[in-house]
Amino acid sequence: MNGLSKQCITDEKSIKLKKPHPLRSISWNKNIEEGDLDVPGTPRTPRTSTTPGHENCTFHHDLELDHRPPTREALLPEMSRSYRLLLSSLGEDPDRQGLLKTPERAAKAMLFFTKGYDQSLDDVINDAVFDEDHDEMVVVKDIEMFSMCEHHLVPFYGKVSIGYLPCKKILGLSKLARIVEIFSRRLQVQERLTKQIAIAVTKAVEPAGVAVVIEGVHMCMVMRGVQKINSKTVTSTMLGVFRDDPKTREEFLNLVHSK
Ligand SMILES: Nc1nc2c(ncn2[C@@H]2O[C@H](COP(=O)(O)OP(=O)(O)OP(=O)(O)O)[C@@H](O)[C@H]2O)c(=O)[nH]1
Ligand SMILES: [Zn+2]
């Protein structure tokens, strides 16, 4: 840890963007308030830390992790009707044999692609947070990710690497991949997805820092539009010591890039 004094991320002031926006010298939370991370639907509620020694820390997780639209299964008939209309708009006959069940199949597929809207962080973590005096970096890398570009409603996919520096609490390893599922299975932009994952890990274990790197391939840039089939988009969010200490960040990036 390079002798750097470690401070758990338990309040909103300790969460800052890796680089402030050049035009808006703003803290990360202001950024959030501007709507970058909002999913409409639920009020923002401050929460008090339950970590011993941090009981007085209140941290406002503006990120809405618990967005729950009306029961989504109930949307199936209307979505199916929309897909039927879409087939007609394409000049297809939605009543031909091969397409008869397509509207419903497509609606179910879309519900699956966006199933993250039905998941909350608390449900997914399922109390798999363990007290542990481990203060070395934990990295889970190359987590497969499939998401949907919110601009074109076509997929983007890739891999996510997450690192965090525990501060008396560790998270069940699979939960990092489950956090990726919560946020990737929504309509997204890659930048927001990266930030949301980092905030969720912060919320789950209040670590000294979190790092998230995503390498994504956007089908909207491959199958259409600019048609660059080999381009990859890399985004990162660095919080706490990963943001403040270049050596910690470098250690993470080395681990991520090692074979
Ligand atoms: N920053 C960011 N942009 C994205 C993401 N996914 C898609 N886009 C971009 O969203 C932009 C939408 O641009 P528009 O000009 O409104 O739409 P368009 O005419 O379909 O753009 P082209 O893709 O350039 O053909 C495009 O530049 C996409 O590449 C993402 O995750 N992050
Ligand atoms: Zn797109």
mmCIF file of C-alpha atoms and ligand atoms in Angstrom:
data_model
loop_
_atom_site.group_PDB
_atom_site.id
_atom_site.type_symbol
_atom_site.label_atom_id
_atom_site.label_comp_id
_atom_site.label_asym_id
_atom_site.label_seq_id
_atom_site.Cartn_x
_atom_site.Cartn_y
_atom_site.Cartn_z
ATOM 1 C CA MET A 1 0.000 0.000 0.000
ATOM 2 C CA ASN A 2 2.992 2.324 -0.462
ATOM 3 C CA GLY A 3 2.709 3.709 3.066
ATOM 4 C CA LEU A 4 -0.288 5.752 1.953
ATOM 5 C CA SER A 5 -2.688 6.370 4.783
ATOM 6 C CA LYS A 6 -5.823 4.489 4.006
ATOM 7 C CA GLN A 7 -9.205 6.026 4.469
ATOM 8 C CA CYS A 8 -12.406 4.124 3.993
ATOM 9 C CA ILE A 9 -14.840 5.637 1.561
ATOM 10 C CA THR A 10 -17.787 6.224 3.808
ATOM 11 C CA ASP A 11 -18.915 9.668 2.942
ATOM 12 C CA GLU A 12 -19.791 11.395 -0.234
ATOM 13 C CA LYS A 13 -16.900 13.848 0.009
ATOM 14 C CA SER A 14 -14.397 11.044 -0.351
ATOM 15 C CA ILE A 15 -15.869 9.988 -3.668
ATOM 16 C CA LYS A 16 -14.496 12.107 -6.453
ATOM 17 C CA LEU A 17 -14.133 11.737 -10.144
ATOM 18 C CA LYS A 18 -10.730 10.625 -11.360
ATOM 19 C CA LYS A 19 -10.480 13.875 -13.282
ATOM 20 C CA PRO A 20 -12.939 16.705 -12.761
ATOM 21 C CA HIS A 21 -14.784 17.711 -15.874
ATOM 22 C CA PRO A 22 -12.676 20.500 -17.406
ATOM 23 C CA LEU A 23 -15.639 22.757 -18.000
ATOM 24 C CA ARG A 24 -17.404 22.017 -14.771
ATOM 25 C CA SER A 25 -15.087 21.815 -11.820
ATOM 26 C CA ILE A 26 -17.472 19.646 -9.935
ATOM 27 C CA SER A 27 -17.367 16.906 -7.411
ATOM 28 C CA TRP A 28 -18.565 13.524 -8.407
ATOM 29 C CA ASN A 29 -21.733 13.920 -6.436
ATOM 30 C CA LYS A 30 -22.599 17.101 -8.231
ATOM 31 C CA ASN A 31 -22.065 15.141 -11.345
ATOM 32 C CA ILE A 32 -24.516 12.585 -10.101
ATOM 33 C CA GLU A 33 -26.979 15.296 -9.201
ATOM 34 C CA GLU A 34 -26.827 16.498 -12.734
ATOM 35 C CA GLY A 35 -28.452 13.252 -13.637
ATOM 36 C CA ASP A 36 -25.579 11.170 -14.955
ATOM 37 C CA LEU A 37 -26.402 8.243 -12.770
ATOM 38 C CA ASP A 38 -30.060 8.724 -12.110
ATOM 39 C CA VAL A 39 -32.572 6.122 -12.907
ATOM 40 C CA PRO A 40 -35.917 7.774 -12.303
ATOM 41 C CA GLY A 41 -38.384 6.304 -9.911
ATOM 42 C CA THR A 42 -37.068 6.284 -6.386
ATOM 43 C CA PRO A 43 -36.239 9.034 -3.910
ATOM 44 C CA ARG A 44 -32.680 9.554 -2.739
ATOM 45 C CA THR A 45 -32.213 8.477 0.827
ATOM 46 C CA PRO A 46 -29.228 9.137 3.058
ATOM 47 C CA ARG A 47 -27.938 6.064 4.858
ATOM 48 C CA THR A 48 -25.888 5.775 8.018
ATOM 49 C CA SER A 49 -22.817 3.587 8.038
ATOM 50 C CA THR A 50 -23.031 0.377 10.047
ATOM 51 C CA THR A 51 -19.253 -0.083 10.140
ATOM 52 C CA PRO A 52 -17.861 0.062 13.695
ATOM 53 C CA GLY A 53 -16.138 3.381 14.076
ATOM 54 C CA HIS A 54 -18.123 4.890 11.230
ATOM 55 C CA GLU A 55 -21.538 5.020 12.855
ATOM 56 C CA ASN A 56 -21.735 8.752 12.460
ATOM 57 C CA CYS A 57 -20.948 8.676 8.773
ATOM 58 C CA THR A 58 -23.925 9.363 6.630
ATOM 59 C CA PHE A 59 -23.389 8.837 2.989
ATOM 60 C CA HIS A 60 -25.780 9.729 0.257
ATOM 61 C CA HIS A 61 -25.756 7.193 -2.463
ATOM 62 C CA ASP A 62 -27.451 9.219 -5.090
ATOM 63 C CA LEU A 63 -27.142 6.359 -7.465
ATOM 64 C CA GLU A 64 -30.511 4.707 -7.634
ATOM 65 C CA LEU A 65 -29.843 1.041 -7.218
ATOM 66 C CA ASP A 66 -33.410 0.044 -6.622
ATOM 67 C CA HIS A 67 -35.249 1.263 -9.654
ATOM 68 C CA ARG A 68 -38.434 -0.770 -9.895
ATOM 69 C CA PRO A 69 -40.842 0.117 -12.681
ATOM 70 C CA PRO A 70 -44.299 -1.475 -12.644
ATOM 71 C CA THR A 71 -44.121 -5.262 -12.603
ATOM 72 C CA ARG A 72 -42.204 -5.849 -15.756
ATOM 73 C CA GLU A 73 -43.789 -9.162 -16.630
ATOM 74 C CA ALA A 74 -47.055 -7.247 -16.824
ATOM 75 C CA LEU A 75 -45.523 -5.237 -19.649
ATOM 76 C CA LEU A 76 -45.226 -8.304 -21.863
ATOM 77 C CA PRO A 77 -48.542 -7.973 -23.757
ATOM 78 C CA GLU A 78 -47.957 -4.317 -24.582
ATOM 79 C CA MET A 79 -44.373 -4.967 -25.586
ATOM 80 C CA SER A 80 -45.514 -7.846 -27.786
ATOM 81 C CA ARG A 81 -48.013 -5.549 -29.495
ATOM 82 C CA SER A 82 -45.192 -3.059 -30.094
ATOM 83 C CA TYR A 83 -43.012 -5.700 -31.704
ATOM 84 C CA ARG A 84 -45.933 -6.830 -33.865
ATOM 85 C CA LEU A 85 -46.310 -3.257 -35.060
ATOM 86 C CA LEU A 86 -42.602 -3.118 -35.724
ATOM 87 C CA LEU A 87 -42.814 -6.232 -37.903
ATOM 88 C CA SER A 88 -45.642 -4.630 -39.884
ATOM 89 C CA SER A 89 -43.595 -1.439 -40.205
ATOM 90 C CA LEU A 90 -40.824 -3.496 -41.782
ATOM 91 C CA GLY A 91 -43.302 -4.680 -44.410
ATOM 92 C CA GLU A 92 -43.412 -8.137 -42.894
ATOM 93 C CA ASP A 93 -46.566 -10.156 -42.326
ATOM 94 C CA PRO A 94 -46.721 -10.722 -38.566
ATOM 95 C CA ASP A 95 -49.288 -13.449 -39.172
ATOM 96 C CA ARG A 96 -47.051 -15.618 -41.292
ATOM 97 C CA GLN A 97 -46.165 -18.860 -39.619
ATOM 98 C CA GLY A 98 -42.530 -18.083 -38.830
ATOM 99 C CA LEU A 99 -43.367 -14.790 -37.165
ATOM 100 C CA LEU A 100 -46.452 -15.769 -35.196
ATOM 101 C CA LYS A 101 -44.662 -16.036 -31.866
ATOM 102 C CA THR A 102 -41.901 -13.537 -32.667
ATOM 103 C CA PRO A 103 -43.461 -10.490 -30.959
ATOM 104 C CA GLU A 104 -43.754 -12.364 -27.687
ATOM 105 C CA ARG A 105 -40.304 -13.916 -28.017
ATOM 106 C CA ALA A 106 -38.777 -10.525 -28.777
ATOM 107 C CA ALA A 107 -40.569 -8.946 -25.824
ATOM 108 C CA LYS A 108 -39.290 -11.667 -23.520
ATOM 109 C CA ALA A 109 -35.786 -11.234 -24.900
ATOM 110 C CA MET A 110 -35.935 -7.483 -24.277
ATOM 111 C CA LEU A 111 -37.137 -8.092 -20.727
ATOM 112 C CA PHE A 112 -34.148 -10.375 -20.237
ATOM 113 C CA PHE A 113 -31.713 -7.854 -21.698
ATOM 114 C CA THR A 114 -33.017 -5.285 -19.229
ATOM 115 C CA LYS A 115 -33.597 -7.528 -16.240
ATOM 116 C CA GLY A 116 -31.227 -5.404 -14.167
ATOM 117 C CA TYR A 117 -34.117 -2.993 -13.612
ATOM 118 C CA ASP A 118 -35.670 -5.686 -11.446
ATOM 119 C CA GLN A 119 -32.650 -6.163 -9.231
ATOM 120 C CA SER A 120 -31.612 -4.232 -6.165
ATOM 121 C CA LEU A 121 -28.141 -4.153 -4.683
ATOM 122 C CA ASP A 122 -29.339 -5.411 -1.302
ATOM 123 C CA ASP A 123 -31.041 -8.438 -2.832
ATOM 124 C CA VAL A 124 -27.999 -9.291 -4.878
ATOM 125 C CA ILE A 125 -25.477 -8.845 -2.061
ATOM 126 C CA ASN A 126 -27.636 -11.076 0.144
ATOM 127 C CA ASP A 127 -25.559 -10.265 3.242
ATOM 128 C CA ALA A 128 -22.413 -11.732 1.648
ATOM 129 C CA VAL A 129 -20.280 -9.045 3.257
ATOM 130 C CA PHE A 130 -17.739 -10.481 5.638
ATOM 131 C CA ASP A 131 -15.642 -8.887 8.369
ATOM 132 C CA GLU A 132 -12.019 -9.514 7.467
ATOM 133 C CA ASP A 133 -8.811 -7.743 8.351
ATOM 134 C CA HIS A 134 -7.494 -8.025 4.813
ATOM 135 C CA ASP A 135 -6.050 -4.818 3.469
ATOM 136 C CA GLU A 136 -4.539 -5.942 0.198
ATOM 137 C CA MET A 137 -6.104 -5.366 -3.163
ATOM 138 C CA VAL A 138 -8.841 -7.691 -4.377
ATOM 139 C CA VAL A 139 -9.280 -7.895 -8.135
ATOM 140 C CA VAL A 140 -11.830 -9.840 -10.151
ATOM 141 C CA LYS A 141 -11.136 -9.349 -13.792
ATOM 142 C CA ASP A 142 -12.523 -10.224 -17.201
ATOM 143 C CA ILE A 143 -16.119 -10.480 -16.026
ATOM 144 C CA GLU A 144 -18.221 -10.896 -19.162
ATOM 145 C CA MET A 145 -20.711 -8.127 -19.703
ATOM 146 C CA PHE A 146 -23.625 -7.789 -22.111
ATOM 147 C CA SER A 147 -25.539 -4.556 -22.199
ATOM 148 C CA MET A 148 -27.801 -2.491 -24.434
ATOM 149 C CA CYS A 149 -26.802 0.819 -25.946
ATOM 150 C CA GLU A 150 -29.444 3.302 -24.895
ATOM 151 C CA HIS A 151 -29.012 5.295 -28.097
ATOM 152 C CA HIS A 152 -29.650 2.556 -30.632
ATOM 153 C CA LEU A 153 -31.086 -0.311 -28.574
ATOM 154 C CA VAL A 154 -28.425 -2.637 -29.896
ATOM 155 C CA PRO A 155 -25.990 -4.592 -27.738
ATOM 156 C CA PHE A 156 -22.621 -3.660 -26.491
ATOM 157 C CA TYR A 157 -20.542 -6.265 -24.764
ATOM 158 C CA GLY A 158 -17.131 -6.765 -23.286
ATOM 159 C CA LYS A 159 -15.378 -7.439 -20.047
ATOM 160 C CA VAL A 160 -15.268 -5.710 -16.710
ATOM 161 C CA SER A 161 -12.432 -5.707 -14.210
ATOM 162 C CA ILE A 162 -13.083 -4.601 -10.656
ATOM 163 C CA GLY A 163 -10.596 -3.966 -7.898
ATOM 164 C CA TYR A 164 -11.074 -2.730 -4.393
ATOM 165 C CA LEU A 165 -8.955 -2.191 -1.326
ATOM 166 C CA PRO A 166 -10.877 -3.560 1.641
ATOM 167 C CA CYS A 167 -11.372 -1.599 4.786
ATOM 168 C CA LYS A 168 -12.316 -4.306 7.293
ATOM 169 C CA LYS A 169 -15.023 -5.719 5.041
ATOM 170 C CA ILE A 170 -14.803 -8.003 2.032
ATOM 171 C CA LEU A 171 -17.485 -8.954 -0.460
ATOM 172 C CA GLY A 172 -18.387 -12.430 -1.662
ATOM 173 C CA LEU A 173 -16.476 -12.711 -4.934
ATOM 174 C CA SER A 174 -19.437 -13.704 -7.067
ATOM 175 C CA LYS A 175 -21.220 -10.571 -5.905
ATOM 176 C CA LEU A 176 -18.858 -8.432 -7.957
ATOM 177 C CA ALA A 177 -20.022 -10.234 -11.085
ATOM 178 C CA ARG A 178 -23.622 -9.968 -9.896
ATOM 179 C CA ILE A 179 -23.203 -6.209 -9.481
ATOM 180 C CA VAL A 180 -22.050 -6.096 -13.105
ATOM 181 C CA GLU A 181 -25.272 -7.898 -14.063
ATOM 182 C CA ILE A 182 -27.501 -5.431 -12.175
ATOM 183 C CA PHE A 183 -26.220 -2.470 -14.135
ATOM 184 C CA SER A 184 -25.263 -3.969 -17.476
ATOM 185 C CA ARG A 185 -28.714 -5.486 -17.925
ATOM 186 C CA ARG A 186 -30.253 -2.075 -18.478
ATOM 187 C CA LEU A 187 -30.211 0.522 -21.204
ATOM 188 C CA GLN A 188 -26.799 2.030 -20.767
ATOM 189 C CA VAL A 189 -23.868 4.064 -21.885
ATOM 190 C CA GLN A 190 -20.556 2.515 -21.000
ATOM 191 C CA GLU A 191 -19.354 5.456 -18.953
ATOM 192 C CA ARG A 192 -22.381 5.372 -16.651
ATOM 193 C CA LEU A 193 -22.190 1.611 -16.326
ATOM 194 C CA THR A 194 -18.572 1.919 -15.184
ATOM 195 C CA LYS A 195 -19.441 4.489 -12.539
ATOM 196 C CA GLN A 196 -22.491 2.645 -11.295
ATOM 197 C CA ILE A 197 -20.512 -0.527 -10.703
ATOM 198 C CA ALA A 198 -17.880 1.412 -8.752
ATOM 199 C CA ILE A 199 -20.491 3.143 -6.597
ATOM 200 C CA ALA A 200 -22.255 -0.121 -5.888
ATOM 201 C CA VAL A 201 -19.039 -1.767 -4.664
ATOM 202 C CA THR A 202 -18.385 1.309 -2.541
ATOM 203 C CA LYS A 203 -21.840 1.079 -1.080
ATOM 204 C CA ALA A 204 -21.497 -2.632 -0.390
ATOM 205 C CA VAL A 205 -18.186 -2.685 1.518
ATOM 206 C CA GLU A 206 -17.113 0.904 2.154
ATOM 207 C CA PRO A 207 -13.562 0.166 1.033
ATOM 208 C CA ALA A 208 -10.511 2.407 0.856
ATOM 209 C CA GLY A 209 -10.923 2.567 -2.886
ATOM 210 C CA VAL A 210 -12.557 1.019 -5.914
ATOM 211 C CA ALA A 211 -11.363 0.719 -9.498
ATOM 212 C CA VAL A 212 -13.430 -0.404 -12.457
ATOM 213 C CA VAL A 213 -12.245 -0.797 -16.031
ATOM 214 C CA ILE A 214 -14.538 -1.846 -18.870
ATOM 215 C CA GLU A 215 -13.472 -2.780 -22.352
ATOM 216 C CA GLY A 216 -16.500 -2.790 -24.626
ATOM 217 C CA VAL A 217 -17.450 -3.457 -28.219
ATOM 218 C CA HIS A 218 -20.443 -1.443 -29.380
ATOM 219 C CA MET A 219 -22.473 -3.118 -32.082
ATOM 220 C CA CYS A 220 -23.826 0.299 -33.041
ATOM 221 C CA MET A 221 -20.292 1.071 -34.221
ATOM 222 C CA VAL A 222 -19.805 -2.344 -35.826
ATOM 223 C CA MET A 223 -23.009 -3.354 -37.623
ATOM 224 C CA ARG A 224 -24.140 0.123 -38.591
ATOM 225 C CA GLY A 225 -23.057 3.744 -38.499
ATOM 226 C CA VAL A 226 -19.318 4.135 -38.694
ATOM 227 C CA GLN A 227 -18.808 0.335 -39.053
ATOM 228 C CA LYS A 228 -15.477 0.004 -37.302
ATOM 229 C CA ILE A 229 -15.436 -3.662 -36.483
ATOM 230 C CA ASN A 230 -12.237 -3.737 -34.442
ATOM 231 C CA SER A 231 -12.699 -0.670 -32.293
ATOM 232 C CA LYS A 232 -12.926 -1.092 -28.548
ATOM 233 C CA THR A 233 -14.022 1.418 -25.959
ATOM 234 C CA VAL A 234 -12.189 1.478 -22.643
ATOM 235 C CA THR A 235 -13.671 3.332 -19.684
ATOM 236 C CA SER A 236 -12.545 3.533 -16.096
ATOM 237 C CA THR A 237 -13.684 4.845 -12.756
ATOM 238 C CA MET A 238 -11.157 5.240 -9.954
ATOM 239 C CA LEU A 239 -12.308 6.095 -6.456
ATOM 240 C CA GLY A 240 -10.516 6.665 -3.158
ATOM 241 C CA VAL A 241 -6.911 5.438 -3.088
ATOM 242 C CA PHE A 242 -7.119 4.292 -6.702
ATOM 243 C CA ARG A 243 -7.779 7.862 -7.652
ATOM 244 C CA ASP A 244 -5.392 9.500 -5.223
ATOM 245 C CA ASP A 245 -2.416 7.166 -5.332
ATOM 246 C CA PRO A 246 -0.809 6.484 -8.722
ATOM 247 C CA LYS A 247 1.025 3.413 -7.422
ATOM 248 C CA THR A 248 -2.152 1.749 -6.220
ATOM 249 C CA ARG A 249 -3.780 2.513 -9.558
ATOM 250 C CA GLU A 250 -0.748 1.151 -11.383
ATOM 251 C CA GLU A 251 -0.794 -2.047 -9.333
ATOM 252 C CA PHE A 252 -4.431 -2.548 -10.280
ATOM 253 C CA LEU A 253 -3.826 -1.881 -13.961
ATOM 254 C CA ASN A 254 -0.857 -4.264 -13.979
ATOM 255 C CA LEU A 255 -2.993 -6.995 -12.443
ATOM 256 C CA VAL A 256 -5.758 -6.334 -14.954
ATOM 257 C CA HIS A 257 -3.405 -6.468 -17.918
ATOM 258 C CA SER A 258 -1.396 -9.484 -16.768
ATOM 259 C CA LYS A 259 -2.249 -12.760 -18.477
HETATM 260 N N1 LIG B 1 -20.228 8.050 -24.966
HETATM 261 C C1 LIG B 1 -20.928 7.022 -25.424
HETATM 262 N N2 LIG B 1 -21.479 7.107 -26.638
HETATM 263 C C2 LIG B 1 -22.152 6.040 -27.066
HETATM 264 C C3 LIG B 1 -22.306 4.864 -26.349
HETATM 265 N N3 LIG B 1 -23.027 3.995 -27.093
HETATM 266 C C4 LIG B 1 -23.302 4.624 -28.247
HETATM 267 N N4 LIG B 1 -22.775 5.867 -28.245
HETATM 268 C C5 LIG B 1 -22.762 6.926 -29.243
HETATM 269 O O1 LIG B 1 -23.951 7.677 -29.239
HETATM 270 C C6 LIG B 1 -23.849 8.540 -30.342
HETATM 271 C C7 LIG B 1 -25.208 8.897 -30.901
HETATM 272 O O2 LIG B 1 -24.950 9.834 -31.893
HETATM 273 P P1 LIG B 1 -26.046 10.398 -32.920
HETATM 274 O O3 LIG B 1 -25.339 11.248 -33.919
HETATM 275 O O4 LIG B 1 -27.158 11.006 -32.140
HETATM 276 O O5 LIG B 1 -26.631 9.085 -33.567
HETATM 277 P P2 LIG B 1 -26.209 8.396 -34.924
HETATM 278 O O6 LIG B 1 -26.521 9.285 -36.087
HETATM 279 O O7 LIG B 1 -26.840 7.047 -34.936
HETATM 280 O O8 LIG B 1 -24.627 8.299 -34.757
HETATM 281 P P3 LIG B 1 -23.597 7.323 -35.480
HETATM 282 O O9 LIG B 1 -23.436 6.126 -34.574
HETATM 283 O O10 LIG B 1 -22.332 8.127 -35.557
HETATM 284 O O11 LIG B 1 -24.145 6.939 -36.812
HETATM 285 C C8 LIG B 1 -22.933 7.838 -31.325
HETATM 286 O O12 LIG B 1 -21.745 8.581 -31.431
HETATM 287 C C9 LIG B 1 -22.646 6.494 -30.654
HETATM 288 O O13 LIG B 1 -21.363 5.986 -30.959
HETATM 289 C C10 LIG B 1 -21.713 4.820 -25.054
HETATM 290 O O14 LIG B 1 -21.788 3.833 -24.308
HETATM 291 N N5 LIG B 1 -21.043 5.911 -24.646
HETATM 292 ZN ZN ZN B 2 -25.426 2.657 -29.886
#
